[in-house]
Coordinates of C-alpha atoms (C1' of nucleotides) in Angstrom, one line a residue:
Chain A
M171 CA 20.3 -13.7 -2.0
S172 CA 19.4 -14.8 1.4
T173 CA 16.7 -17.2 2.0
K174 CA 15.6 -15.5 4.6
R175 CA 15.1 -12.6 2.6
D176 CA 13.0 -14.5 0.0
Q177 CA 11.0 -15.7 2.8
I178 CA 10.1 -12.2 3.9
I179 CA 8.9 -11.5 0.4
T180 CA 7.0 -14.6 -0.1
T181 CA 4.9 -14.2 3.3
T182 CA 4.3 -10.3 2.1
C183 CA 3.1 -11.6 -1.3
Q184 CA 0.5 -14.1 0.2
L185 CA -0.5 -11.3 3.0
M186 CA -1.0 -8.5 0.2
E187 CA -3.2 -11.2 -1.6
T188 CA -5.7 -11.9 1.2
Q189 CA -5.8 -8.6 3.3
G190 CA -3.9 -5.9 1.3
Y191 CA -1.4 -3.3 2.1
H192 CA -2.8 -1.1 5.2
A193 CA -4.3 -4.2 6.9
T194 CA -0.9 -6.0 6.9
G195 CA 1.6 -5.0 9.6
L196 CA 5.1 -5.5 9.7
N197 CA 4.8 -7.4 12.9
Q198 CA 2.6 -10.1 11.2
I199 CA 4.9 -10.5 8.3
L200 CA 8.1 -11.1 10.7
A201 CA 6.0 -13.6 12.8
E202 CA 4.9 -15.6 9.8
S203 CA 7.9 -15.7 8.0
G204 CA 10.1 -16.2 11.2
A205 CA 12.4 -13.3 10.9
P206 CA 13.3 -11.0 13.5
K207 CA 12.6 -7.1 13.5
G208 CA 16.0 -5.7 13.0
S209 CA 16.7 -8.1 9.6
L210 CA 13.6 -6.3 8.0
Y211 CA 15.2 -2.9 7.9
H212 CA 18.7 -4.8 7.1
Y213 CA 17.2 -6.1 4.0
F214 CA 14.9 -3.6 3.1
P215 CA 16.0 -0.2 3.9
D216 CA 13.5 1.4 2.5
G217 CA 10.9 -0.1 4.9
K218 CA 7.4 -1.2 4.2
D219 CA 7.2 0.6 1.0
G220 CA 10.2 -1.0 -0.5
L221 CA 9.3 -4.5 0.8
V222 CA 5.8 -4.3 -0.9
E223 CA 7.4 -3.0 -4.1
E224 CA 9.6 -5.9 -4.2
A225 CA 6.8 -8.1 -3.5
I226 CA 4.4 -6.7 -6.1
A227 CA 7.4 -7.2 -8.7
H228 CA 7.6 -11.0 -7.7
T229 CA 3.8 -11.6 -7.8
R230 CA 4.1 -10.0 -11.3
Q231 CA 6.6 -12.1 -12.7
T232 CA 5.0 -15.4 -10.9
I233 CA 1.6 -14.5 -12.4
E234 CA 3.4 -13.8 -15.6
A235 CA 5.1 -17.1 -16.1
R236 CA 1.7 -18.8 -15.1
L237 CA 0.0 -16.8 -17.9
R238 CA 2.2 -17.7 -20.5
E239 CA 2.2 -21.2 -19.5
G240 CA -1.5 -21.3 -19.8
M241 CA -1.5 -19.7 -23.1
A242 CA 1.1 -22.1 -24.5
A243 CA -1.0 -25.0 -23.3
Y244 CA -3.5 -24.5 -26.4
E245 CA -2.9 -23.4 -29.5
N246 CA -6.4 -21.5 -29.9
P247 CA -6.8 -18.6 -27.3
A248 CA -10.4 -19.4 -27.2
Q249 CA -9.6 -22.3 -25.4
A250 CA -6.4 -21.0 -23.5
I251 CA -8.0 -18.1 -22.1
P252 CA -11.3 -19.4 -20.4
N253 CA -9.2 -22.5 -19.3
F254 CA -7.1 -20.0 -17.4
L255 CA -9.9 -18.8 -15.5
R256 CA -11.0 -22.2 -14.9
S257 CA -7.6 -22.9 -13.3
L258 CA -7.8 -20.1 -11.5
A259 CA -11.2 -20.7 -10.2
H260 CA -9.5 -24.1 -8.7
H261 CA -6.9 -22.1 -6.9
V262 CA -9.5 -19.5 -5.5
Q263 CA -11.4 -22.4 -4.1
A264 CA -8.4 -24.5 -2.8
S265 CA -7.4 -21.7 -0.8
G266 CA -10.7 -21.4 1.0
F267 CA -11.1 -18.2 -1.1
E268 CA -8.4 -16.4 0.8
S269 CA -6.3 -16.0 -2.4
G270 CA -6.9 -14.8 -5.8
G271 CA -6.5 -11.3 -7.4
P272 CA -2.8 -11.2 -5.8
I273 CA -2.4 -7.3 -6.3
T274 CA -5.8 -6.0 -6.7
A275 CA -6.4 -4.9 -3.0
V276 CA -2.9 -3.0 -2.8
A277 CA -3.8 -1.7 -6.4
L278 CA -6.8 0.1 -5.1
E279 CA -5.5 1.2 -1.9
A280 CA -2.4 2.6 -3.6
A281 CA -4.1 4.1 -6.7
S282 CA -5.0 7.5 -5.0
T283 CA -2.6 7.9 -2.2
N284 CA 0.8 5.8 -3.0
E285 CA 2.4 6.7 -6.6
R286 CA 5.4 4.2 -6.0
L287 CA 3.1 1.1 -5.2
N288 CA 0.8 2.3 -7.8
A289 CA 3.3 2.2 -10.4
A290 CA 4.4 -1.3 -9.5
C291 CA 0.8 -2.4 -9.9
R292 CA 0.5 -0.6 -13.1
A293 CA 3.7 -2.2 -14.2
A294 CA 2.1 -5.7 -13.3
Y295 CA -1.2 -5.2 -15.0
Q296 CA 0.3 -3.9 -18.2
A297 CA 2.7 -6.8 -18.5
W298 CA -0.2 -9.4 -17.9
Q299 CA -2.2 -7.4 -20.5
K300 CA 0.6 -8.0 -22.8
V301 CA 0.9 -11.9 -22.5
I302 CA -2.7 -11.9 -23.8
E303 CA -2.4 -9.5 -26.3
Q304 CA 0.5 -11.3 -27.8
K305 CA -1.1 -14.7 -27.8
L306 CA -4.0 -13.2 -29.7
L307 CA -1.6 -11.5 -32.1
D308 CA -0.1 -15.0 -32.7
S309 CA -3.2 -16.3 -33.6
G310 CA -4.0 -13.7 -36.4
Y311 CA -5.9 -11.0 -34.2
E312 CA -6.0 -7.7 -35.4
T313 CA -3.7 -5.3 -34.0
V314 CA -6.2 -2.9 -32.1
R315 CA -8.5 -5.6 -31.0
A316 CA -6.1 -7.9 -29.6
R317 CA -4.9 -5.3 -27.2
R318 CA -8.4 -4.5 -26.4
L319 CA -9.1 -8.0 -25.5
G320 CA -6.0 -8.2 -23.6
T321 CA -7.0 -5.4 -21.7
L322 CA -10.7 -6.9 -21.1
V323 CA -9.6 -10.2 -20.1
I324 CA -7.3 -9.3 -17.2
A325 CA -10.5 -6.9 -16.3
I326 CA -12.4 -9.7 -16.1
I327 CA -9.8 -11.9 -14.2
E328 CA -9.8 -9.2 -11.7
G329 CA -13.5 -8.4 -11.3
A330 CA -14.7 -12.0 -11.3
T331 CA -12.1 -12.9 -8.8
I332 CA -13.3 -10.2 -6.4
L333 CA -17.1 -11.5 -7.0
S334 CA -15.8 -15.2 -6.4
R335 CA -14.1 -14.1 -3.2
S336 CA -16.8 -11.9 -1.6
E337 CA -19.5 -14.8 -2.7
R338 CA -17.2 -17.5 -1.5
N339 CA -18.4 -19.3 -4.9
V340 CA -16.5 -19.6 -8.0
G341 CA -19.4 -19.1 -9.9
P342 CA -18.5 -16.0 -11.1
L343 CA -15.1 -17.0 -12.6
L344 CA -16.6 -20.1 -14.5
D345 CA -19.4 -17.8 -15.8
A346 CA -16.8 -15.5 -16.9
A347 CA -14.8 -18.5 -18.8
L348 CA -18.2 -19.2 -20.6
E349 CA -18.8 -16.0 -21.9
L350 CA -15.3 -15.4 -23.0
E351 CA -15.7 -18.6 -25.2
A352 CA -18.6 -17.0 -27.0
L353 CA -16.6 -13.8 -27.2
L354 CA -13.4 -14.8 -28.5
Chain B
M177 CA -32.2 11.5 11.1
S178 CA -29.7 14.1 11.9
T179 CA -27.9 16.0 9.1
K180 CA -24.6 15.6 10.7
R181 CA -24.8 11.6 11.0
D182 CA -25.5 11.7 7.1
Q183 CA -22.6 13.8 6.5
I184 CA -20.5 11.2 8.7
I185 CA -21.7 8.5 6.6
T186 CA -21.4 10.2 3.1
T187 CA -17.8 11.1 4.0
T188 CA -17.1 7.5 4.7
C189 CA -18.5 6.4 1.7
Q190 CA -15.9 8.7 -0.2
L191 CA -13.0 7.6 1.6
M192 CA -13.7 3.7 1.2
E193 CA -14.0 4.3 -2.3
T194 CA -10.4 6.2 -2.5
Q195 CA -8.7 4.4 0.0
G196 CA -10.3 1.6 1.5
Y197 CA -11.1 0.3 5.2
H198 CA -8.0 0.2 6.9
A199 CA -6.2 2.9 5.1
T200 CA -9.1 5.1 6.6
G201 CA -9.1 6.2 10.4
L202 CA -11.7 7.7 12.0
N203 CA -9.9 10.7 12.9
Q204 CA -9.7 11.6 9.1
I205 CA -13.7 10.8 8.6
L206 CA -14.5 13.3 11.5
A207 CA -12.1 15.8 10.3
E208 CA -13.7 16.1 6.8
S209 CA -17.1 15.7 8.0
G210 CA -16.7 18.4 10.7
A211 CA -18.0 16.5 13.5
P212 CA -16.1 15.7 16.8
K213 CA -15.1 12.2 17.8
G214 CA -17.5 11.7 20.8
S215 CA -20.5 12.1 18.2
L216 CA -19.3 9.3 16.2
Y217 CA -19.8 6.7 19.0
H218 CA -23.5 8.6 19.7
Y219 CA -24.6 7.8 16.3
F220 CA -22.6 4.5 15.6
P221 CA -22.5 2.7 18.9
D222 CA -20.8 -0.3 17.0
G223 CA -18.0 1.9 16.2
K224 CA -16.0 1.6 12.9
D225 CA -17.6 -1.6 11.4
G226 CA -20.9 -0.4 12.1
L227 CA -20.4 2.9 10.7
V228 CA -19.0 1.2 7.5
E229 CA -21.6 -1.2 7.4
E230 CA -23.9 1.6 6.7
A231 CA -21.7 3.4 4.6
I232 CA -21.6 0.2 2.2
A233 CA -25.4 -0.1 2.4
H234 CA -25.8 3.3 1.3
T235 CA -23.6 3.1 -1.5
R236 CA -25.4 0.1 -2.4
Q237 CA -28.4 2.1 -2.9
T238 CA -27.0 4.9 -4.8
I239 CA -25.0 2.6 -7.3
E240 CA -28.5 0.4 -7.4
A241 CA -30.4 3.7 -8.4
R242 CA -27.9 4.6 -11.0
L243 CA -27.9 1.4 -12.6
R244 CA -31.5 1.3 -13.1
E245 CA -31.7 4.7 -14.6
G246 CA -28.8 3.7 -16.9
M247 CA -30.7 0.6 -17.9
A248 CA -34.0 2.4 -18.4
A249 CA -32.3 5.0 -20.5
Y250 CA -32.3 2.6 -23.7
E251 CA -34.8 -0.2 -24.6
N252 CA -31.8 -2.6 -25.7
P253 CA -29.5 -3.6 -23.1
A254 CA -26.7 -3.7 -25.7
Q255 CA -26.9 0.2 -25.8
A256 CA -27.9 0.5 -22.2
I257 CA -25.0 -1.4 -20.7
P258 CA -22.2 -0.1 -22.9
N259 CA -23.4 3.3 -22.6
F260 CA -23.5 2.8 -18.7
L261 CA -19.7 1.9 -18.9
R262 CA -19.1 5.3 -21.0
S263 CA -20.9 7.2 -18.1
L264 CA -18.9 5.4 -15.6
A265 CA -15.7 6.2 -17.5
H266 CA -16.6 10.1 -17.3
H267 CA -17.2 10.1 -13.4
V268 CA -14.0 8.2 -13.0
Q269 CA -12.0 10.8 -15.2
A270 CA -13.9 13.9 -13.7
S271 CA -12.8 12.5 -10.2
G272 CA -9.3 12.8 -11.1
F273 CA -9.4 8.9 -10.9
E274 CA -9.9 9.0 -7.2
S275 CA -13.4 7.6 -7.4
G276 CA -14.6 4.3 -9.2
G277 CA -15.2 1.0 -7.6
P278 CA -17.2 2.4 -4.4
I279 CA -16.7 -0.9 -2.4
T280 CA -14.1 -2.7 -4.2
A281 CA -11.1 -1.9 -1.7
V282 CA -13.3 -2.7 1.4
A283 CA -14.5 -6.1 -0.3
L284 CA -11.2 -7.3 -0.8
E285 CA -9.8 -6.2 2.7
A286 CA -13.0 -7.7 4.2
A287 CA -13.4 -10.9 1.9
S288 CA -11.2 -13.1 4.5
T289 CA -11.4 -11.1 7.7
N290 CA -14.3 -9.5 8.5
E291 CA -17.5 -11.5 7.7
R292 CA -19.7 -8.6 8.5
L293 CA -18.5 -6.4 6.1
N294 CA -18.0 -9.1 3.5
A295 CA -21.8 -9.7 3.9
A296 CA -22.5 -6.0 3.3
C297 CA -20.4 -6.0 0.3
R298 CA -21.6 -9.3 -1.3
A299 CA -25.3 -8.2 -0.5
A300 CA -24.4 -5.0 -2.7
Y301 CA -22.8 -7.1 -5.4
Q302 CA -25.7 -9.5 -5.9
A303 CA -28.5 -6.3 -5.9
W304 CA -26.3 -4.7 -8.6
Q305 CA -26.1 -8.0 -10.6
K306 CA -29.7 -8.5 -10.3
V307 CA -30.4 -5.1 -12.0
I308 CA -28.5 -6.0 -14.9
E309 CA -30.0 -9.5 -15.1
Q310 CA -33.5 -8.2 -15.2
K311 CA -32.8 -6.0 -17.7
L312 CA -31.6 -8.7 -19.9
L313 CA -34.7 -10.9 -18.7
D314 CA -37.1 -8.1 -19.9
S315 CA -35.4 -8.1 -23.3
G316 CA -36.1 -11.7 -23.9
Y317 CA -32.6 -13.3 -22.8
E318 CA -32.9 -16.9 -21.5
T319 CA -33.0 -17.1 -17.7
V320 CA -29.4 -19.0 -17.3
R321 CA -27.7 -16.7 -19.6
A322 CA -29.0 -13.5 -18.2
R323 CA -27.9 -14.2 -14.9
R324 CA -24.4 -15.0 -16.1
L325 CA -24.2 -12.2 -18.1
G326 CA -25.5 -10.1 -14.8
T327 CA -22.5 -11.3 -13.2
L328 CA -19.9 -10.9 -15.9
V329 CA -21.2 -7.2 -16.3
I330 CA -20.5 -6.2 -12.6
A331 CA -17.3 -8.1 -12.9
I332 CA -16.0 -6.3 -15.9
I333 CA -17.0 -2.9 -14.3
E334 CA -15.2 -3.7 -11.3
G335 CA -12.0 -5.1 -13.3
A336 CA -12.0 -2.3 -15.8
T337 CA -12.3 0.5 -13.2
I338 CA -9.6 -0.8 -11.1
L339 CA -7.2 -1.0 -14.3
S340 CA -8.5 2.6 -15.3
R341 CA -7.6 4.0 -11.8
S342 CA -4.3 2.1 -11.7
E343 CA -3.4 3.6 -15.5
R344 CA -5.0 6.8 -14.9
N345 CA -6.5 6.4 -17.9
V346 CA -10.1 5.5 -18.9
G347 CA -9.0 3.1 -22.0
P348 CA -10.0 0.3 -19.8
L349 CA -13.4 1.2 -19.3
L350 CA -14.2 2.1 -23.0
D351 CA -12.4 -1.1 -24.3
A352 CA -14.9 -3.0 -22.2
A353 CA -17.5 -1.0 -23.4
L354 CA -16.7 -1.8 -27.0
E355 CA -16.6 -5.4 -26.5
L356 CA -19.6 -5.7 -24.8
E357 CA -21.5 -4.3 -27.8
A358 CA -20.2 -7.2 -29.6
L359 CA -20.9 -9.7 -26.9
L360 CA -24.9 -8.6 -26.2
Chain C
dG171 C1' 26.7 -7.7 10.4
dT172 C1' 22.6 -9.6 13.0
dC173 C1' 19.2 -9.0 16.1
dT174 C1' 16.7 -7.1 20.9
dA175 C1' 14.5 -3.3 23.1
dT176 C1' 12.7 0.9 22.4
dA177 C1' 11.1 5.6 20.2
dA178 C1' 7.6 8.2 18.2
dT179 C1' 3.2 8.4 16.4
dA180 C1' -1.8 7.0 14.7
dC181 C1' -5.0 4.0 15.7
dG182 C1' -10.0 2.7 17.6
dA183 C1' -12.6 3.2 21.7
dT184 C1' -14.3 5.2 26.2
dA185 C1' -14.6 7.9 30.4
dG186 C1' -16.5 12.0 32.2
dA187 C1' -17.2 16.9 32.1
dC188 C1' -20.6 20.0 30.4
Chain D
dG59 C1' -27.6 14.4 25.2
dT60 C1' -23.1 16.6 23.2
dC61 C1' -18.8 16.7 23.0
dT62 C1' -13.5 16.8 24.7
dA63 C1' -9.5 14.8 26.8
dT64 C1' -7.5 10.4 27.3
dC65 C1' -6.7 5.4 27.6
dG66 C1' -4.3 1.2 25.7
dT67 C1' -2.9 -0.8 22.0
dA68 C1' -1.7 -0.9 17.4
dT69 C1' 1.6 0.8 14.0
dT70 C1' 6.4 2.0 11.5
dA71 C1' 10.8 3.1 12.3
dT72 C1' 15.3 3.4 14.7
dA73 C1' 19.1 3.0 18.4
dG74 C1' 22.2 0.5 20.1
dA75 C1' 23.5 -4.0 22.2
dC76 C1' 26.2 -8.2 20.6

DNA sequence: GTCTATAATACGATAGAC
DNA sequence: GTCTATCGTATTATAGAC
């Protein structure tokens, strides 16, 4: 597990988040990670798709851990979930609205044109939904509704992040947090 | 107002919806709209960005009209809004999950890198939010909450559409419709 | 094994023929 | 005015020097 390999993946994660798949060239990834071009195909023989697939998997685990942390911070999901959205709003604002929705752009670009990357994104979304769902189940929510709310919460996070980045204003994320308090 | 010009815009709208900005080349737009390359720069002297800007504006108006129609279909927003999401689910499924979220991909790609297109997307989102907000105001919702819910509804539509397309399953959109009934 | 130089291709944009 | 052929520059991927 080379450090340079990790650096390439980390850089890829960042660029996927801010620009998406097609807008990000391998040259840019290499320039920002400080790696030469040949080493990319040494570490990632499948080329761009293999690299991005790993980057998505990496992001999936990072966010999954952050979600678990956020859910564990409060016993009541009606506190834990809205506060997670608020911490997310902080993160988006601190990045100058360049971060947020770490795989959303890729998910949409790949949805109809690249089944390999689409599968990676789908796996990430389902994992994240499951964290929310489990928190709700542990707090006594009924099975069907817990799953439904798990899906909805991830959808709201995605959608509100898009609006916040587009408007350069964390209002949508904070609004969503408030309404989730009413719903949960 | 040439018919061929409109055809180029219509094709661009479709491709932006399914693939996004960077994945869509001018060659593909021309091939699918049946126009030769030279005419593109005749009709759109600003090049790709000018064309896509117009396409976003066109989409904005299409969706705005569809939203108004949906809101007018029921007096109670607690019926109108969830049913709009259900009709959207139909639309997404009928397209084989290739349509849905007509400007989402572009919005994310442009958010941090192309202020011109970002502005066009922001304008569209705000227009759509306003339609929901107005419907809620007309039904007696308080000013602040109407605006907050307008934002949330658009966010939910965006997020649930992403999940539905990624999972190739309209479940997320239908789940969101159900929970919105509980919230409104 | 690690990297540089280069190939093959697609891109957006333009010049110039009709 | 309408379009075809081409330009310069990106892209991804690879071949081959160290």
